[in-house]
Tab-separated table of C-alpha atoms in Angstrom:
chain	number	residue	atom	x	y	z
L	22	UNK	CA	-29.840	25.267	-8.806
L	23	UNK	CA	-31.198	21.758	-8.476
L	24	UNK	CA	-28.446	19.608	-10.233
L	25	UNK	CA	-24.709	20.239	-10.247
L	26	UNK	CA	-24.107	18.073	-13.327
L	27	UNK	CA	-26.041	20.606	-15.448
L	28	UNK	CA	-24.374	23.548	-13.884
L	29	UNK	CA	-20.813	21.998	-14.564
L	30	UNK	CA	-21.983	21.641	-18.272
L	31	UNK	CA	-23.234	25.221	-18.192
L	32	UNK	CA	-19.980	26.562	-16.660
L	33	UNK	CA	-20.290	30.468	-17.209
L	34	UNK	CA	-23.827	30.680	-18.246
L	35	UNK	CA	-25.902	32.883	-15.836
L	36	UNK	CA	-28.191	30.825	-13.460
L	37	UNK	CA	-30.990	33.281	-14.334
L	38	UNK	CA	-31.483	31.808	-17.671
L	39	UNK	CA	-31.677	28.231	-16.649
L	40	UNK	CA	-32.608	28.001	-13.230
L	41	UNK	CA	-36.310	27.177	-13.795
L	42	UNK	CA	-35.257	24.069	-15.881
L	43	UNK	CA	-32.731	22.427	-13.807
L	44	UNK	CA	-33.299	18.800	-12.660
L	45	UNK	CA	-33.374	17.107	-9.523
L	46	UNK	CA	-29.964	17.215	-7.076
L	47	UNK	CA	-28.258	14.051	-6.334
L	48	UNK	CA	-27.234	13.379	-2.821
L	49	UNK	CA	-23.718	12.352	-2.334
L	50	UNK	CA	-21.589	11.068	0.766
L	51	UNK	CA	-18.453	12.644	-0.397
L	52	UNK	CA	-18.333	15.026	-3.447
L	53	UNK	CA	-17.007	13.549	-6.477
L	54	UNK	CA	-16.475	15.764	-9.566
L	55	UNK	CA	-17.372	13.720	-12.757
L	56	UNK	CA	-15.440	14.842	-15.599
L	57	UNK	CA	-17.218	16.197	-18.729
L	58	UNK	CA	-15.303	14.737	-21.333
L	59	UNK	CA	-16.854	16.159	-23.895
L	60	UNK	CA	-15.071	17.267	-26.737
L	61	UNK	CA	-14.009	18.583	-30.188
L	62	UNK	CA	-11.835	20.892	-32.334
L	63	UNK	CA	-12.783	24.080	-34.288
L	64	UNK	CA	-10.180	24.247	-37.144
L	65	UNK	CA	-10.534	28.159	-37.003
L	66	UNK	CA	-7.366	28.743	-34.961
L	67	UNK	CA	-6.993	32.268	-34.259
L	68	UNK	CA	-3.340	33.733	-33.547
L	69	UNK	CA	-3.468	35.647	-30.305
L	70	UNK	CA	-0.146	37.267	-30.057
L	71	UNK	CA	3.457	36.144	-29.972
L	72	UNK	CA	4.135	33.102	-27.763
L	73	UNK	CA	7.939	33.539	-26.698
L	74	UNK	CA	9.642	29.973	-25.772
L	75	UNK	CA	12.871	28.424	-25.928
L	76	UNK	CA	13.723	25.459	-27.951
L	77	UNK	CA	14.513	22.098	-26.004
L	78	UNK	CA	17.956	20.960	-25.971
L	79	UNK	CA	17.482	17.546	-27.587
L	80	UNK	CA	15.123	17.462	-30.593
L	81	UNK	CA	14.496	13.832	-31.702
L	82	UNK	CA	15.528	12.656	-35.027
L	83	UNK	CA	12.681	13.020	-37.736
L	84	UNK	CA	10.789	15.934	-35.976
L	85	UNK	CA	11.840	19.082	-38.104
L	86	UNK	CA	11.630	22.702	-37.037
L	87	UNK	CA	11.758	24.422	-33.455
L	88	UNK	CA	9.232	23.257	-31.168
L	89	UNK	CA	8.674	25.439	-27.889
L	90	UNK	CA	8.892	23.850	-24.483
L	91	UNK	CA	5.607	23.419	-22.673
L	92	UNK	CA	5.178	24.110	-18.996
L	93	UNK	CA	2.574	21.278	-17.677
L	94	UNK	CA	-0.588	23.326	-16.217
L	95	UNK	CA	-1.223	22.568	-12.649
L	96	UNK	CA	-4.248	20.213	-12.035
L	97	UNK	CA	-6.398	21.434	-9.403
L	98	UNK	CA	-9.476	20.088	-7.982
L	99	UNK	CA	-12.701	21.457	-9.115
L	100	UNK	CA	-15.401	23.084	-6.684
L	101	UNK	CA	-17.350	19.720	-6.583
L	102	UNK	CA	-14.520	17.278	-5.489
L	103	UNK	CA	-12.246	15.075	-7.212
L	104	UNK	CA	-12.373	13.460	-10.783
L	105	UNK	CA	-13.741	10.104	-9.881
L	106	UNK	CA	-16.493	7.871	-11.730
L	107	UNK	CA	-18.519	5.060	-10.099
L	108	UNK	CA	-19.007	1.749	-11.848
L	109	UNK	CA	-19.860	-1.937	-10.691
L	110	UNK	CA	-16.878	-3.192	-12.731
L	111	UNK	CA	-14.113	-1.783	-15.068
L	112	UNK	CA	-15.864	-3.154	-18.091
L	113	UNK	CA	-18.421	-0.270	-17.702
L	114	UNK	CA	-15.480	2.244	-18.157
L	115	UNK	CA	-16.652	3.170	-21.665
L	116	UNK	CA	-16.860	6.580	-22.874
L	117	UNK	CA	-16.778	6.791	-26.754
L	118	UNK	CA	-13.124	8.024	-26.927
L	119	UNK	CA	-11.960	7.329	-30.401
L	120	UNK	CA	-8.225	6.671	-29.397
L	121	UNK	CA	-6.940	3.201	-29.309
L	122	UNK	CA	-3.672	1.784	-28.228
L	123	UNK	CA	-2.898	0.256	-31.726
L	124	UNK	CA	-3.325	3.689	-33.524
L	125	UNK	CA	-0.006	4.622	-35.504
L	126	UNK	CA	0.564	7.907	-34.056
L	127	UNK	CA	4.034	9.411	-33.574
L	128	UNK	CA	2.834	13.013	-33.077
L	129	UNK	CA	-0.044	15.118	-31.835
L	130	UNK	CA	-0.621	19.001	-31.949
L	131	UNK	CA	-0.070	21.237	-28.606
L	132	UNK	CA	-1.878	24.515	-28.496
L	133	UNK	CA	-1.629	27.541	-26.474
L	134	UNK	CA	-5.046	28.001	-25.032
L	135	UNK	CA	-6.541	31.568	-25.901
L	136	UNK	CA	-9.204	31.056	-23.333
L	137	UNK	CA	-6.750	30.705	-20.453
L	138	UNK	CA	-7.714	32.490	-17.329
L	139	UNK	CA	-4.405	33.499	-15.628
L	140	UNK	CA	-6.531	34.507	-12.214
L	141	UNK	CA	-7.364	30.729	-11.811
L	142	UNK	CA	-10.901	31.873	-11.259
L	143	UNK	CA	-12.058	29.857	-14.198
L	144	UNK	CA	-13.572	32.714	-16.192
L	145	UNK	CA	-13.566	32.193	-20.080
L	146	UNK	CA	-11.649	34.461	-21.989
L	147	UNK	CA	-10.980	34.518	-25.743
L	148	UNK	CA	-13.520	35.915	-28.073
L	149	UNK	CA	-14.449	39.864	-28.199
L	150	UNK	CA	-17.927	41.168	-27.586
L	151	UNK	CA	-18.311	41.694	-31.302
L	152	UNK	CA	-17.221	38.172	-32.112
L	153	UNK	CA	-19.609	36.704	-29.383
L	154	UNK	CA	-22.581	38.633	-30.734
L	155	UNK	CA	-21.591	37.380	-34.452
L	156	UNK	CA	-21.823	33.748	-32.990
L	157	UNK	CA	-24.946	34.452	-31.514
L	158	UNK	CA	-26.452	36.071	-34.698
L	159	UNK	CA	-25.354	33.129	-36.840
L	160	UNK	CA	-26.825	30.481	-34.426
L	161	UNK	CA	-30.185	32.389	-34.464
L	162	UNK	CA	-30.006	32.665	-38.254
L	163	UNK	CA	-29.650	28.691	-38.650
L	164	UNK	CA	-32.372	28.101	-35.959
L	165	UNK	CA	-34.507	30.481	-37.738
L	166	UNK	CA	-34.954	32.666	-34.711
L	167	UNK	CA	-35.052	36.458	-33.887
L	168	UNK	CA	-33.050	37.881	-31.365
L	169	UNK	CA	-35.242	40.240	-29.091
L	170	UNK	CA	-32.705	41.683	-26.772
L	171	UNK	CA	-29.117	40.733	-25.386
L	172	UNK	CA	-27.656	40.807	-21.907
L	173	UNK	CA	-24.013	40.711	-21.346
L	174	UNK	CA	-22.232	39.262	-18.268
L	175	UNK	CA	-18.995	40.782	-17.243
L	176	UNK	CA	-16.261	40.356	-14.646
L	177	UNK	CA	-18.141	42.258	-12.267
L	178	UNK	CA	-17.130	42.344	-8.522
L	179	UNK	CA	-18.813	43.260	-5.209
L	180	UNK	CA	-17.610	45.842	-2.884
L	181	UNK	CA	-17.598	45.248	0.877
L	182	UNK	CA	-21.044	46.930	1.153
L	183	UNK	CA	-22.433	44.551	-1.478
L	184	UNK	CA	-22.493	47.150	-4.314
L	185	UNK	CA	-21.837	45.733	-7.706
L	186	UNK	CA	-18.854	47.215	-9.496
L	187	UNK	CA	-19.357	46.643	-13.134
L	188	UNK	CA	-16.340	45.114	-15.022
L	189	UNK	CA	-14.898	45.940	-18.284
L	190	UNK	CA	-14.508	42.158	-19.783
L	191	UNK	CA	-17.599	40.634	-21.107
L	192	UNK	CA	-17.431	36.845	-20.934
L	193	UNK	CA	-20.802	35.771	-22.424
L	194	UNK	CA	-23.666	37.423	-23.926
L	195	UNK	CA	-27.170	35.832	-23.690
L	196	UNK	CA	-29.598	36.360	-26.746
L	197	UNK	CA	-33.443	36.208	-25.741
L	198	UNK	CA	-35.658	34.874	-28.353
L	199	UNK	CA	-39.093	33.846	-28.507
L	200	UNK	CA	-38.166	30.204	-28.378
L	201	UNK	CA	-35.488	29.852	-25.669
L	202	UNK	CA	-32.343	31.853	-24.977
L	203	UNK	CA	-28.873	31.406	-26.830
L	204	UNK	CA	-25.743	32.385	-24.846
L	205	UNK	CA	-22.296	32.770	-26.385
L	206	UNK	CA	-19.172	32.567	-24.375
L	207	UNK	CA	-15.876	33.954	-24.799
L	208	UNK	CA	-14.305	30.336	-24.807
L	209	UNK	CA	-16.176	29.787	-28.180
L	210	UNK	CA	-18.922	27.744	-26.466
L	211	UNK	CA	-22.718	28.161	-27.161
L	212	UNK	CA	-25.723	27.168	-25.173
L	213	UNK	CA	-29.198	27.035	-26.377
L	214	UNK	CA	-31.370	26.839	-23.258
L	215	UNK	CA	-35.281	26.183	-22.883
L	216	UNK	CA	-36.270	27.494	-19.493
L	217	UNK	CA	-39.582	25.828	-19.634
L	218	UNK	CA	-38.425	22.870	-21.530
L	219	UNK	CA	-38.900	21.741	-25.138
L	220	UNK	CA	-41.312	18.682	-25.439
L	221	UNK	CA	-40.043	16.000	-27.854
L	222	UNK	CA	-42.265	13.498	-29.893
L	223	UNK	CA	-44.023	10.865	-27.863
L	224	UNK	CA	-41.814	8.239	-29.388
L	225	UNK	CA	-38.577	9.297	-27.677
L	226	UNK	CA	-37.613	8.735	-24.099
L	227	UNK	CA	-35.129	11.205	-22.826
L	228	UNK	CA	-34.389	11.218	-19.128
L	229	UNK	CA	-31.441	11.244	-16.799
L	230	UNK	CA	-31.381	7.748	-15.371
L	231	UNK	CA	-33.869	5.440	-16.974
L	232	UNK	CA	-33.159	5.770	-20.683
L	233	UNK	CA	-31.926	2.477	-22.293
L	234	UNK	CA	-28.936	2.274	-24.672
L	235	UNK	CA	-31.419	1.805	-27.469
L	236	UNK	CA	-33.751	4.550	-26.414
L	237	UNK	CA	-30.642	6.900	-26.192
L	238	UNK	CA	-29.578	6.070	-29.584
L	239	UNK	CA	-32.984	6.796	-31.016
L	240	UNK	CA	-33.333	9.996	-29.098
L	241	UNK	CA	-29.914	11.110	-30.244
L	242	UNK	CA	-30.405	10.375	-33.758
L	243	UNK	CA	-33.505	12.569	-33.895
L	244	UNK	CA	-31.901	15.422	-31.987
L	245	UNK	CA	-28.715	15.469	-34.048
L	246	UNK	CA	-30.817	15.425	-37.398
L	247	UNK	CA	-33.166	17.995	-35.869
L	248	UNK	CA	-30.411	20.288	-34.811
L	249	UNK	CA	-27.737	19.533	-37.611
L	250	UNK	CA	-27.625	23.200	-38.966
L	251	UNK	CA	-26.802	24.240	-35.511
L	252	UNK	CA	-24.213	21.418	-34.953
L	253	UNK	CA	-22.511	21.884	-38.246
L	254	UNK	CA	-20.869	18.433	-38.019
L	255	UNK	CA	-19.312	16.806	-40.908
L	256	UNK	CA	-19.381	13.340	-39.401
L	257	UNK	CA	-21.497	13.329	-36.186
L	258	UNK	CA	-20.654	10.521	-33.802
L	259	UNK	CA	-22.915	9.742	-30.871
L	260	UNK	CA	-21.521	8.741	-27.749
L	261	UNK	CA	-23.378	6.638	-25.246
L	262	UNK	CA	-21.852	7.130	-21.662
L	263	UNK	CA	-22.746	8.136	-18.068
L	264	UNK	CA	-21.714	6.760	-14.653
L	265	UNK	CA	-23.790	5.680	-11.424
L	266	UNK	CA	-24.907	7.791	-8.475
L	267	UNK	CA	-24.213	6.674	-4.883
L	268	UNK	CA	-27.620	5.222	-4.735
L	269	UNK	CA	-27.036	3.051	-7.805
L	270	UNK	CA	-28.823	5.057	-10.537
L	271	UNK	CA	-27.128	5.217	-13.952
L	272	UNK	CA	-26.799	8.870	-14.764
L	273	UNK	CA	-26.849	9.242	-18.580
L	274	UNK	CA	-25.148	11.883	-20.562
L	275	UNK	CA	-26.140	12.439	-24.444
L	276	UNK	CA	-23.267	13.331	-26.160
L	277	UNK	CA	-22.182	13.798	-30.129
L	278	UNK	CA	-18.848	14.955	-31.337
L	279	UNK	CA	-17.743	15.830	-35.055
L	280	UNK	CA	-15.819	12.433	-35.794
L	281	UNK	CA	-12.985	13.369	-38.257
L	282	UNK	CA	-11.511	12.126	-41.398
L	283	UNK	CA	-8.358	10.554	-39.868
L	284	UNK	CA	-7.205	9.603	-36.212
L	285	UNK	CA	-5.686	12.888	-35.067
L	286	UNK	CA	-8.866	15.120	-36.242
L	287	UNK	CA	-11.344	12.546	-34.359
L	288	UNK	CA	-9.077	12.691	-31.217
L	289	UNK	CA	-9.182	16.341	-31.132
L	290	UNK	CA	-12.842	16.819	-31.972
L	291	UNK	CA	-13.783	14.247	-29.145
L	292	UNK	CA	-11.988	16.808	-26.736
L	293	UNK	CA	-12.731	20.267	-28.397
L	294	UNK	CA	-15.603	19.964	-30.762
L	295	UNK	CA	-18.658	18.287	-29.311
L	296	UNK	CA	-22.482	18.883	-28.325
L	297	UNK	CA	-24.372	17.966	-25.236
L	298	UNK	CA	-28.130	17.552	-25.107
L	299	UNK	CA	-29.620	17.689	-21.555
L	300	UNK	CA	-33.157	16.715	-20.346
L	301	UNK	CA	-35.148	18.231	-17.632
L	302	UNK	CA	-36.859	16.206	-14.996
L	303	UNK	CA	-40.039	15.781	-17.347
L	304	UNK	CA	-38.205	14.254	-20.193
L	305	UNK	CA	-38.215	17.486	-22.121
L	306	UNK	CA	-34.884	19.339	-23.878
L	307	UNK	CA	-33.705	21.509	-21.204
L	308	UNK	CA	-30.440	22.721	-23.261
L	309	UNK	CA	-28.048	22.077	-25.957
L	310	UNK	CA	-24.390	22.970	-25.342
L	311	UNK	CA	-21.735	23.355	-28.135
L	312	UNK	CA	-18.363	23.188	-27.200
L	313	UNK	CA	-15.704	24.638	-29.564
L	314	UNK	CA	-12.602	24.500	-27.532
L	315	UNK	CA	-9.925	25.384	-30.179
L	316	UNK	CA	-11.625	28.335	-31.408
L	317	UNK	CA	-9.524	30.853	-29.866
L	318	UNK	CA	-6.290	28.548	-29.590
L	319	UNK	CA	-2.910	28.845	-31.122
L	320	UNK	CA	-1.223	25.823	-32.630
L	321	UNK	CA	2.337	25.508	-31.275
L	322	UNK	CA	3.111	22.462	-33.286
L	323	UNK	CA	3.119	18.665	-33.574
L	324	UNK	CA	4.943	17.237	-30.839
L	325	UNK	CA	6.393	13.596	-30.613
L	326	UNK	CA	4.770	11.207	-28.308
L	327	UNK	CA	5.755	8.586	-25.775
L	328	UNK	CA	4.163	5.056	-25.646
L	329	UNK	CA	1.564	3.874	-23.579
L	330	UNK	CA	4.193	1.440	-21.790
L	331	UNK	CA	6.544	4.574	-21.183
L	332	UNK	CA	3.725	6.501	-19.596
L	333	UNK	CA	2.761	3.560	-17.437
L	334	UNK	CA	6.544	3.605	-16.323
L	335	UNK	CA	6.117	7.202	-15.234
L	336	UNK	CA	2.805	6.589	-13.536
L	337	UNK	CA	4.213	3.611	-11.534
L	338	UNK	CA	7.348	5.831	-10.534
L	339	UNK	CA	5.096	8.796	-9.323
L	340	UNK	CA	5.294	11.076	-12.230
L	341	UNK	CA	1.624	11.829	-12.624
L	342	UNK	CA	-0.968	14.362	-11.993
L	343	UNK	CA	-4.050	13.821	-10.014
L	344	UNK	CA	-6.678	15.690	-7.912
L	345	UNK	CA	-7.747	12.331	-6.297
L	346	UNK	CA	-7.337	12.809	-2.447
L	347	UNK	CA	-5.578	9.396	-1.976
L	348	UNK	CA	-2.222	8.046	-3.224
L	349	UNK	CA	-2.103	5.975	-6.468
L	350	UNK	CA	-3.114	2.351	-5.193
L	351	UNK	CA	-0.615	0.450	-7.361
L	352	UNK	CA	-0.478	-1.492	-10.838
L	353	UNK	CA	-2.866	-4.058	-9.704
L	354	UNK	CA	-5.647	-1.617	-9.560
L	355	UNK	CA	-5.147	-0.341	-13.196
L	356	UNK	CA	-8.784	-0.655	-14.884
L	357	UNK	CA	-8.279	1.584	-18.171
L	358	UNK	CA	-5.964	4.099	-20.051
L	359	UNK	CA	-6.903	6.175	-22.783
L	360	UNK	CA	-5.340	9.269	-24.630
L	361	UNK	CA	-7.266	12.689	-23.823
L	362	UNK	CA	-6.582	16.583	-23.858
L	363	UNK	CA	-7.634	18.375	-20.719
L	364	UNK	CA	-9.721	21.265	-21.406
L	365	UNK	CA	-10.982	24.723	-19.670
L	366	UNK	CA	-9.945	28.027	-18.751
L	367	UNK	CA	-7.468	26.684	-16.276
L	368	UNK	CA	-5.295	24.779	-18.924
L	369	UNK	CA	-2.761	27.334	-20.405
L	370	UNK	CA	-1.390	24.780	-22.699
L	371	UNK	CA	-3.818	22.035	-24.387
L	372	UNK	CA	-1.841	18.924	-24.944
L	373	UNK	CA	-2.440	15.254	-24.900
L	374	UNK	CA	-2.250	13.303	-21.529
L	375	UNK	CA	-2.611	9.530	-20.895
L	376	UNK	CA	-5.236	9.133	-18.612
L	377	UNK	CA	-5.049	5.976	-16.088
L	378	UNK	CA	-8.217	5.007	-14.267
L	379	UNK	CA	-7.239	3.354	-11.206
L	380	UNK	CA	-9.853	1.435	-8.889
L	381	UNK	CA	-9.424	3.327	-5.617
L	382	UNK	CA	-9.171	1.916	-2.382
L	383	UNK	CA	-10.649	2.971	1.000
L	384	UNK	CA	-8.213	5.377	2.883
L	385	UNK	CA	-8.004	8.337	4.992
L	386	UNK	CA	-11.630	8.543	5.749
L	387	UNK	CA	-12.796	8.277	2.169
L	388	UNK	CA	-14.988	5.438	1.389
L	389	UNK	CA	-14.183	4.579	-2.419
L	390	UNK	CA	-16.122	1.293	-2.368
L	391	UNK	CA	-19.897	1.515	-1.613
L	392	UNK	CA	-21.892	-0.875	0.260
L	393	UNK	CA	-24.060	-1.445	-2.758
L	394	UNK	CA	-20.903	-2.619	-4.773
L	395	UNK	CA	-20.108	0.372	-6.592
L	396	UNK	CA	-16.415	1.142	-7.023
L	397	UNK	CA	-14.571	4.424	-7.720
L	398	UNK	CA	-12.262	4.952	-10.454
L	399	UNK	CA	-10.041	7.875	-10.157
L	400	UNK	CA	-7.968	9.604	-12.884
L	401	UNK	CA	-4.066	9.727	-13.024
L	402	UNK	CA	-2.602	11.863	-15.702
L	403	UNK	CA	0.805	11.385	-17.383
L	404	UNK	CA	1.848	13.920	-20.337
L	405	UNK	CA	1.976	12.172	-23.705
L	406	UNK	CA	4.570	14.174	-25.265
L	407	UNK	CA	8.308	13.507	-24.828
L	408	UNK	CA	10.400	14.764	-21.552
L	409	UNK	CA	12.576	16.853	-24.108
L	410	UNK	CA	9.751	19.185	-24.646
L	411	UNK	CA	8.414	19.641	-20.975
L	412	UNK	CA	10.067	22.778	-19.332
L	413	UNK	CA	9.130	22.019	-15.605
L	414	UNK	CA	9.910	18.442	-15.411
L	415	UNK	CA	12.014	18.893	-12.425
L	416	UNK	CA	9.166	20.013	-10.424
L	417	UNK	CA	6.771	17.639	-11.681
L	418	UNK	CA	6.805	15.119	-9.059
L	419	UNK	CA	3.269	13.420	-9.181
L	420	UNK	CA	2.101	14.726	-5.862
L	421	UNK	CA	-1.689	14.999	-5.766
L	422	UNK	CA	-3.359	18.262	-5.088
L	423	UNK	CA	-4.560	18.571	-1.704
L	424	UNK	CA	-8.310	19.399	-1.354
L	425	UNK	CA	-9.162	22.158	0.949
């Protein structure tokens, strides 16, 4: 593959369906994983069995019912480094997140992740083979396509002599059509891929790094309207975001999420129900990825939140999670705070966090400020729910995960 950003977007989609369409590789001095914030919430919550938990000892006044305690998932490094973004100034740390500090939110929902992979390998679970086939057929129908054949990917392994041993768990199914390939994944995501690229009308400029904000808005309006039936968003909201590569190129992402009718729905949809359009090196459409992160989730309840100021106190006292390989640099380097949900098959529980972006300082052989003036901003997470509902608070000591 030529471009790790696109690989990260595709996650479990087999390389053989997209390798001819991948864009050029960026060269990095140190691997920095750029977080795919994407986002959005499927309201078709699926009960996936009983989840036995104990009630916390101190239920706050005004919160009714028994809420199970939550074990905060360990936050590990991805295979491409740590969660860092590069900008020339903190003012550029804008990603379209609908959360605002002045929102009057007392609770937010927490979910059991039906796509959690207990092995830690990051393979998506959740939907059955029949459900993934139904997703493929529905997508093909709204696009007016015919599925000519399907290929299933399983959790196959290799023996010592290299022999492939078929697995019994299907985690994605690719449907080959006469106009691109559709891949449904067990976590509810869907990828529509054009191996040779789909040419857009001449009026639209669709590139990785030299498309202006105005041009990006125009092309996203065209794409969201063209694929409205596939997206099925009631209130599509375009997000203009990206960050810089080491050589100073602005790498743009083309995102849209289904903005909700209230603050809670918008926040959930931003994190769990979104779509991303990716160009190839020739300005053609390479793929569309739809995220449906709550499709297999089970809602555990609406949990009372702590304030930003309370979360900041925890941050400064060391009660945070991060995969940044250097210590939190201190309050004076705080650049931004936002409320987010962490997503993916390694998150057993899906809960809100305050994410603090800190301007990182050079340390331990890591060059965090580049010669061209680019600064690296690292993400430090504090759970946004009250301590009474966190079962493993005593072991939650804020140590960053060591990179191996």
